[in-house]
Amino acid sequence: MLNPRFLFLLILIALSACIETQSSKGQEDTPNAAPQVPTNPSGRMVSLLGTVLPPKQLSERVMGKRLEQLEDARKKYESDPENLDNIIWYGRRMAYLGRYQEAIRIYSIGLDLNPNSYRLLRHRGHRYITVRKFDAAIEDLQRAAFYARPAENKIEPDGLPNRLNKPLSNDKFNIWYHLGIAYYLKGNYDKAISSFKKCITYADNDDLIVATTDWFYMTYRKIGNLPAAQELLAPISRRMNIVENYAYHQRLMMYQGHYQPEDLLDKADRDNDSIDPTIGYGVANWYLYNGQVDIATELIDKILRNPQWDGFGYIAAEVDKVSLGNL
């Protein structure tokens, strides 16, 4: 005859196994269950210099609106988590709040389902740049370029609409543009040049032309090829139809000699302690090209005191600060 305590133990084990089986079966039978995305609103970020970066600064009104948009995107995602647009918009809305690590996790979940999606790879590659993981960005964007080759090129919808509420960029432009920037930040200027050459073929409006030309110009100047850099400026004129990329246009006007560096600094949103990263990085580079390293270093330091640490100009300033520190 079995010991009563042993018999009781057997019954408990059997009941536990039954409950676990029913629980697992219930999860398997739930259609389209959305994978859980870890929540980490603080999103601790560290710069290339090893400093902890502050949370993204947004006004109360903008924060409220973006949180509403995120909640709407989350509901759509959870209602149909295999829908590619739902995955992309959930990630984009998360990123617009500065929660870049969470956005990357969302894109990664999507890529588990759609490993060849050039759209997901393009967005994750972009955000890998933001979190300073340049090698991962390059890998994603190279794959995006490969898978996008046979696809029809389409306008990419805006998450933060411009003043005309008119999207300006397209899928293939965004892939090559971000790949070029990732190579530039990595210091692989030959591949950056190849990427920007490809990118410019998809630049079908003045905003895209000035954005590409500016990074392309800086890349040539980094390797000391002034004639090639100057040649890029030929199509650039004062009377271009610019909707968004005013800073890039003004920087190109400075390279052409229409503006002096101080003219741009006067236009920049700056105070005695910091400066707008987009304008500031172009001007700092101009001083570097012309051998005025002390002024360039001072401007880079002011860029790095600006709270807009997620912009490409700020990230590039970090890269140059590291380089200047190693001279």
PDB file of C-alpha atoms in Angstrom, residues 71-284:
ATOM      1  CA  GLU A  71      -1.209  54.166 -27.925  1.00  0.00           C
ATOM      2  CA  ASP A  72      -3.125  54.050 -31.189  1.00  0.00           C
ATOM      3  CA  ALA A  73      -0.192  52.275 -32.893  1.00  0.00           C
ATOM      4  CA  ARG A  74       0.071  49.806 -30.009  1.00  0.00           C
ATOM      5  CA  LYS A  75      -3.612  48.882 -30.257  1.00  0.00           C
ATOM      6  CA  LYS A  76      -3.347  48.324 -34.004  1.00  0.00           C
ATOM      7  CA  TYR A  77      -0.232  46.221 -33.528  1.00  0.00           C
ATOM      8  CA  GLU A  78      -1.795  44.077 -30.822  1.00  0.00           C
ATOM      9  CA  SER A  79      -4.926  43.554 -32.920  1.00  0.00           C
ATOM     10  CA  ASP A  80      -2.839  42.298 -35.868  1.00  0.00           C
ATOM     11  CA  PRO A  81       0.817  41.811 -34.884  1.00  0.00           C
ATOM     12  CA  GLU A  82       1.792  40.168 -38.176  1.00  0.00           C
ATOM     13  CA  ASN A  83       0.771  43.189 -40.252  1.00  0.00           C
ATOM     14  CA  LEU A  84       3.958  44.817 -41.558  1.00  0.00           C
ATOM     15  CA  ASP A  85       2.598  48.373 -41.417  1.00  0.00           C
ATOM     16  CA  ASN A  86       1.422  47.864 -37.838  1.00  0.00           C
ATOM     17  CA  ILE A  87       4.902  46.688 -36.804  1.00  0.00           C
ATOM     18  CA  ILE A  88       6.643  49.585 -38.549  1.00  0.00           C
ATOM     19  CA  TRP A  89       4.359  52.263 -37.142  1.00  0.00           C
ATOM     20  CA  TYR A  90       4.543  50.878 -33.624  1.00  0.00           C
ATOM     21  CA  GLY A  91       8.328  51.108 -33.847  1.00  0.00           C
ATOM     22  CA  ARG A  92       8.288  54.555 -35.399  1.00  0.00           C
ATOM     23  CA  ARG A  93       5.912  55.950 -32.792  1.00  0.00           C
ATOM     24  CA  MET A  94       8.113  54.529 -30.057  1.00  0.00           C
ATOM     25  CA  ALA A  95      11.187  56.166 -31.617  1.00  0.00           C
ATOM     26  CA  TYR A  96       9.497  59.578 -31.875  1.00  0.00           C
ATOM     27  CA  LEU A  97       9.335  59.538 -28.079  1.00  0.00           C
ATOM     28  CA  GLY A  98      13.053  58.826 -27.845  1.00  0.00           C
ATOM     29  CA  ARG A  99      12.517  55.192 -26.855  1.00  0.00           C
ATOM     30  CA  TYR A 100      14.963  53.899 -29.435  1.00  0.00           C
ATOM     31  CA  GLN A 101      15.938  50.613 -27.807  1.00  0.00           C
ATOM     32  CA  GLU A 102      12.267  49.636 -27.616  1.00  0.00           C
ATOM     33  CA  ALA A 103      11.785  50.608 -31.262  1.00  0.00           C
ATOM     34  CA  ILE A 104      14.690  48.340 -32.220  1.00  0.00           C
ATOM     35  CA  ARG A 105      13.128  45.457 -30.277  1.00  0.00           C
ATOM     36  CA  ILE A 106       9.826  45.966 -32.102  1.00  0.00           C
ATOM     37  CA  TYR A 107      11.569  45.918 -35.489  1.00  0.00           C
ATOM     38  CA  SER A 108      13.515  42.826 -34.422  1.00  0.00           C
ATOM     39  CA  ILE A 109      10.277  41.021 -33.523  1.00  0.00           C
ATOM     40  CA  GLY A 110       8.948  42.012 -36.944  1.00  0.00           C
ATOM     41  CA  LEU A 111      12.083  40.733 -38.662  1.00  0.00           C
ATOM     42  CA  ASP A 112      11.642  37.355 -36.983  1.00  0.00           C
ATOM     43  CA  LEU A 113       8.389  37.160 -38.956  1.00  0.00           C
ATOM     44  CA  ASN A 114       9.633  39.005 -42.081  1.00  0.00           C
ATOM     45  CA  PRO A 115      13.405  38.453 -42.310  1.00  0.00           C
ATOM     46  CA  ASN A 116      13.628  39.826 -45.857  1.00  0.00           C
ATOM     47  CA  SER A 117      11.633  43.021 -45.257  1.00  0.00           C
ATOM     48  CA  TYR A 118      13.749  45.887 -46.569  1.00  0.00           C
ATOM     49  CA  ARG A 119      11.367  48.340 -44.909  1.00  0.00           C
ATOM     50  CA  LEU A 120      11.933  46.869 -41.447  1.00  0.00           C
ATOM     51  CA  LEU A 121      15.673  46.636 -42.081  1.00  0.00           C
ATOM     52  CA  ARG A 122      15.752  50.280 -43.202  1.00  0.00           C
ATOM     53  CA  HIS A 123      14.032  51.450 -40.001  1.00  0.00           C
ATOM     54  CA  ARG A 124      16.036  49.252 -37.647  1.00  0.00           C
ATOM     55  CA  GLY A 125      19.243  50.307 -39.418  1.00  0.00           C
ATOM     56  CA  HIS A 126      18.330  53.961 -38.888  1.00  0.00           C
ATOM     57  CA  ARG A 127      17.776  53.412 -35.174  1.00  0.00           C
ATOM     58  CA  TYR A 128      20.991  51.448 -34.811  1.00  0.00           C
ATOM     59  CA  ILE A 129      22.710  54.650 -35.965  1.00  0.00           C
ATOM     60  CA  THR A 130      20.824  56.585 -33.294  1.00  0.00           C
ATOM     61  CA  VAL A 131      22.033  54.224 -30.546  1.00  0.00           C
ATOM     62  CA  ARG A 132      25.599  54.395 -31.922  1.00  0.00           C
ATOM     63  CA  LYS A 133      25.764  50.804 -33.202  1.00  0.00           C
ATOM     64  CA  PHE A 134      27.216  51.590 -36.614  1.00  0.00           C
ATOM     65  CA  ASP A 135      28.239  48.055 -37.593  1.00  0.00           C
ATOM     66  CA  ALA A 136      24.741  46.738 -36.893  1.00  0.00           C
ATOM     67  CA  ALA A 137      23.281  49.645 -38.878  1.00  0.00           C
ATOM     68  CA  ILE A 138      25.517  48.904 -41.855  1.00  0.00           C
ATOM     69  CA  GLU A 139      24.578  45.232 -41.810  1.00  0.00           C
ATOM     70  CA  ASP A 140      20.841  46.014 -41.750  1.00  0.00           C
ATOM     71  CA  LEU A 141      21.023  48.688 -44.424  1.00  0.00           C
ATOM     72  CA  GLN A 142      23.161  46.544 -46.730  1.00  0.00           C
ATOM     73  CA  ARG A 143      20.544  43.807 -46.468  1.00  0.00           C
ATOM     74  CA  ALA A 144      17.783  46.361 -47.041  1.00  0.00           C
ATOM     75  CA  ALA A 145      19.504  47.546 -50.226  1.00  0.00           C
ATOM     76  CA  PHE A 146      19.775  43.941 -51.450  1.00  0.00           C
ATOM     77  CA  TYR A 147      16.145  43.012 -50.807  1.00  0.00           C
ATOM     78  CA  ALA A 148      14.850  46.331 -52.160  1.00  0.00           C
ATOM     79  CA  ARG A 149      16.502  45.893 -55.576  1.00  0.00           C
ATOM     80  CA  PRO A 150      13.567  44.208 -57.373  1.00  0.00           C
ATOM     81  CA  ALA A 151      10.891  46.158 -55.480  1.00  0.00           C
ATOM     82  CA  GLU A 152       8.976  49.112 -56.842  1.00  0.00           C
ATOM     83  CA  ASN A 153      10.253  52.302 -55.231  1.00  0.00           C
ATOM     84  CA  LYS A 154       7.537  54.011 -53.193  1.00  0.00           C
ATOM     85  CA  ILE A 155       7.090  57.231 -51.245  1.00  0.00           C
ATOM     86  CA  GLU A 156       7.650  56.618 -47.541  1.00  0.00           C
ATOM     87  CA  PRO A 157       4.848  58.061 -45.375  1.00  0.00           C
ATOM     88  CA  ASP A 158       5.846  60.737 -42.869  1.00  0.00           C
ATOM     89  CA  GLY A 159       5.484  60.176 -39.159  1.00  0.00           C
ATOM     90  CA  LEU A 160       6.239  63.829 -38.415  1.00  0.00           C
ATOM     91  CA  PRO A 161       4.653  65.721 -41.330  1.00  0.00           C
ATOM     92  CA  ASN A 162       6.249  68.851 -42.787  1.00  0.00           C
ATOM     93  CA  ARG A 163       4.478  72.211 -43.230  1.00  0.00           C
ATOM     94  CA  LEU A 164       2.933  71.045 -46.507  1.00  0.00           C
ATOM     95  CA  ASN A 165       1.902  67.677 -45.042  1.00  0.00           C
ATOM     96  CA  LYS A 166       3.613  66.150 -48.070  1.00  0.00           C
ATOM     97  CA  PRO A 167       6.000  63.170 -47.758  1.00  0.00           C
ATOM     98  CA  LEU A 168       9.223  63.875 -49.627  1.00  0.00           C
ATOM     99  CA  SER A 169      11.384  60.772 -49.308  1.00  0.00           C
ATOM    100  CA  ASN A 170      11.157  57.319 -50.839  1.00  0.00           C
ATOM    101  CA  ASP A 171      12.139  53.836 -49.711  1.00  0.00           C
ATOM    102  CA  LYS A 172      15.304  53.415 -51.759  1.00  0.00           C
ATOM    103  CA  PHE A 173      16.544  56.935 -51.042  1.00  0.00           C
ATOM    104  CA  ASN A 174      16.206  56.319 -47.308  1.00  0.00           C
ATOM    105  CA  ILE A 175      18.090  53.037 -47.477  1.00  0.00           C
ATOM    106  CA  TRP A 176      21.089  54.466 -49.337  1.00  0.00           C
ATOM    107  CA  TYR A 177      21.070  57.777 -47.443  1.00  0.00           C
ATOM    108  CA  HIS A 178      21.234  56.106 -44.051  1.00  0.00           C
ATOM    109  CA  LEU A 179      23.792  53.575 -45.300  1.00  0.00           C
ATOM    110  CA  GLY A 180      25.996  56.426 -46.518  1.00  0.00           C
ATOM    111  CA  ILE A 181      25.742  58.171 -43.158  1.00  0.00           C
ATOM    112  CA  ALA A 182      26.513  54.946 -41.281  1.00  0.00           C
ATOM    113  CA  TYR A 183      29.660  54.444 -43.383  1.00  0.00           C
ATOM    114  CA  TYR A 184      30.625  58.099 -42.857  1.00  0.00           C
ATOM    115  CA  LEU A 185      30.276  57.756 -39.084  1.00  0.00           C
ATOM    116  CA  LYS A 186      32.256  54.530 -39.198  1.00  0.00           C
ATOM    117  CA  GLY A 187      35.031  56.310 -41.108  1.00  0.00           C
ATOM    118  CA  ASN A 188      34.670  54.113 -44.194  1.00  0.00           C
ATOM    119  CA  TYR A 189      34.618  57.022 -46.630  1.00  0.00           C
ATOM    120  CA  ASP A 190      35.065  55.006 -49.844  1.00  0.00           C
ATOM    121  CA  LYS A 191      31.877  53.053 -49.151  1.00  0.00           C
ATOM    122  CA  ALA A 192      30.122  56.219 -48.016  1.00  0.00           C
ATOM    123  CA  ILE A 193      30.930  57.750 -51.406  1.00  0.00           C
ATOM    124  CA  SER A 194      29.549  54.696 -53.218  1.00  0.00           C
ATOM    125  CA  SER A 195      26.368  54.862 -51.129  1.00  0.00           C
ATOM    126  CA  PHE A 196      25.813  58.570 -51.732  1.00  0.00           C
ATOM    127  CA  LYS A 197      26.370  58.085 -55.473  1.00  0.00           C
ATOM    128  CA  LYS A 198      23.542  55.555 -55.408  1.00  0.00           C
ATOM    129  CA  CYS A 199      21.444  57.697 -53.087  1.00  0.00           C
ATOM    130  CA  ILE A 200      21.538  60.755 -55.343  1.00  0.00           C
ATOM    131  CA  THR A 201      19.885  58.745 -58.142  1.00  0.00           C
ATOM    132  CA  TYR A 202      16.770  58.503 -55.940  1.00  0.00           C
ATOM    133  CA  ALA A 203      16.865  62.156 -54.863  1.00  0.00           C
ATOM    134  CA  ASP A 204      13.881  63.376 -56.877  1.00  0.00           C
ATOM    135  CA  ASN A 205      13.280  66.728 -55.178  1.00  0.00           C
ATOM    136  CA  ASP A 206      15.379  69.612 -53.873  1.00  0.00           C
ATOM    137  CA  ASP A 207      15.151  68.583 -50.213  1.00  0.00           C
ATOM    138  CA  LEU A 208      16.635  65.166 -50.950  1.00  0.00           C
ATOM    139  CA  ILE A 209      19.255  66.675 -53.270  1.00  0.00           C
ATOM    140  CA  VAL A 210      20.596  69.102 -50.647  1.00  0.00           C
ATOM    141  CA  ALA A 211      20.607  66.487 -47.861  1.00  0.00           C
ATOM    142  CA  THR A 212      22.570  63.990 -49.954  1.00  0.00           C
ATOM    143  CA  THR A 213      24.893  66.583 -51.447  1.00  0.00           C
ATOM    144  CA  ASP A 214      25.842  67.944 -48.037  1.00  0.00           C
ATOM    145  CA  TRP A 215      26.915  64.562 -46.619  1.00  0.00           C
ATOM    146  CA  PHE A 216      28.514  63.663 -49.947  1.00  0.00           C
ATOM    147  CA  TYR A 217      30.487  66.935 -49.909  1.00  0.00           C
ATOM    148  CA  MET A 218      31.665  66.352 -46.337  1.00  0.00           C
ATOM    149  CA  THR A 219      32.765  62.833 -47.227  1.00  0.00           C
ATOM    150  CA  TYR A 220      34.963  64.062 -50.083  1.00  0.00           C
ATOM    151  CA  ARG A 221      36.404  66.766 -47.842  1.00  0.00           C
ATOM    152  CA  LYS A 222      37.244  64.165 -45.192  1.00  0.00           C
ATOM    153  CA  ILE A 223      39.528  62.390 -47.680  1.00  0.00           C
ATOM    154  CA  GLY A 224      40.947  65.658 -49.018  1.00  0.00           C
ATOM    155  CA  ASN A 225      39.344  65.486 -52.471  1.00  0.00           C
ATOM    156  CA  LEU A 226      38.403  69.160 -52.834  1.00  0.00           C
ATOM    157  CA  PRO A 227      37.850  69.095 -56.642  1.00  0.00           C
ATOM    158  CA  ALA A 228      35.270  66.280 -56.339  1.00  0.00           C
ATOM    159  CA  ALA A 229      33.579  68.072 -53.442  1.00  0.00           C
ATOM    160  CA  GLN A 230      33.409  71.342 -55.378  1.00  0.00           C
ATOM    161  CA  GLU A 231      31.962  69.585 -58.408  1.00  0.00           C
ATOM    162  CA  LEU A 232      29.020  68.418 -56.295  1.00  0.00           C
ATOM    163  CA  LEU A 233      28.060  72.038 -55.613  1.00  0.00           C
ATOM    164  CA  ALA A 234      27.398  72.907 -59.271  1.00  0.00           C
ATOM    165  CA  PRO A 235      23.644  72.024 -59.246  1.00  0.00           C
ATOM    166  CA  ILE A 236      23.042  73.848 -55.952  1.00  0.00           C
ATOM    167  CA  SER A 237      21.467  77.295 -56.204  1.00  0.00           C
ATOM    168  CA  ARG A 238      19.894  79.908 -53.946  1.00  0.00           C
ATOM    169  CA  ARG A 239      16.463  79.415 -55.492  1.00  0.00           C
ATOM    170  CA  MET A 240      15.762  75.817 -54.645  1.00  0.00           C
ATOM    171  CA  ASN A 241      12.358  74.634 -53.488  1.00  0.00           C
ATOM    172  CA  ILE A 242      13.235  73.633 -49.930  1.00  0.00           C
ATOM    173  CA  VAL A 243      10.465  72.416 -47.639  1.00  0.00           C
ATOM    174  CA  GLU A 244      12.382  70.759 -44.795  1.00  0.00           C
ATOM    175  CA  ASN A 245      16.150  70.748 -45.177  1.00  0.00           C
ATOM    176  CA  TYR A 246      16.927  74.445 -44.793  1.00  0.00           C
ATOM    177  CA  ALA A 247      20.021  73.803 -42.679  1.00  0.00           C
ATOM    178  CA  TYR A 248      21.594  71.575 -45.341  1.00  0.00           C
ATOM    179  CA  HIS A 249      20.820  74.145 -48.013  1.00  0.00           C
ATOM    180  CA  GLN A 250      22.410  76.921 -45.951  1.00  0.00           C
ATOM    181  CA  ARG A 251      25.486  74.803 -45.329  1.00  0.00           C
ATOM    182  CA  LEU A 252      25.872  74.238 -49.068  1.00  0.00           C
ATOM    183  CA  MET A 253      25.496  77.981 -49.633  1.00  0.00           C
ATOM    184  CA  MET A 254      28.352  78.465 -47.155  1.00  0.00           C
ATOM    185  CA  TYR A 255      30.521  75.977 -49.038  1.00  0.00           C
ATOM    186  CA  GLN A 256      29.837  77.962 -52.215  1.00  0.00           C
ATOM    187  CA  GLY A 257      30.833  81.193 -50.497  1.00  0.00           C
ATOM    188  CA  HIS A 258      27.403  82.841 -50.403  1.00  0.00           C
ATOM    189  CA  TYR A 259      27.455  82.750 -46.583  1.00  0.00           C
ATOM    190  CA  GLN A 260      30.261  83.108 -44.109  1.00  0.00           C
ATOM    191  CA  PRO A 261      30.410  80.667 -41.177  1.00  0.00           C
ATOM    192  CA  GLU A 262      29.315  83.369 -38.732  1.00  0.00           C
ATOM    193  CA  ASP A 263      26.240  84.043 -40.895  1.00  0.00           C
ATOM    194  CA  LEU A 264      25.106  80.476 -40.299  1.00  0.00           C
ATOM    195  CA  LEU A 265      25.942  80.588 -36.611  1.00  0.00           C
ATOM    196  CA  ASP A 266      23.786  83.704 -36.289  1.00  0.00           C
ATOM    197  CA  LYS A 267      20.900  81.784 -37.879  1.00  0.00           C
ATOM    198  CA  ALA A 268      21.395  78.780 -35.609  1.00  0.00           C
ATOM    199  CA  ASP A 269      19.439  78.262 -32.421  1.00  0.00           C
ATOM    200  CA  ARG A 270      22.279  78.859 -30.019  1.00  0.00           C
ATOM    201  CA  ASP A 271      23.262  80.482 -26.768  1.00  0.00           C
ATOM    202  CA  ASN A 272      26.593  80.988 -25.069  1.00  0.00           C
ATOM    203  CA  ASP A 273      26.748  77.355 -24.008  1.00  0.00           C
ATOM    204  CA  SER A 274      25.353  75.240 -26.878  1.00  0.00           C
ATOM    205  CA  ILE A 275      24.496  75.309 -30.569  1.00  0.00           C
ATOM    206  CA  ASP A 276      22.095  73.594 -32.968  1.00  0.00           C
ATOM    207  CA  PRO A 277      23.816  70.341 -34.068  1.00  0.00           C
ATOM    208  CA  THR A 278      22.812  70.457 -37.741  1.00  0.00           C
ATOM    209  CA  ILE A 279      24.089  73.956 -38.461  1.00  0.00           C
ATOM    210  CA  GLY A 280      26.885  73.641 -35.933  1.00  0.00           C
ATOM    211  CA  TYR A 281      28.364  70.458 -37.392  1.00  0.00           C
ATOM    212  CA  GLY A 282      28.588  71.901 -40.897  1.00  0.00           C
ATOM    213  CA  VAL A 283      30.340  75.025 -39.631  1.00  0.00           C
ATOM    214  CA  ALA A 284      32.662  73.034 -37.343  1.00  0.00           C
TER     215      ALA A 284
END
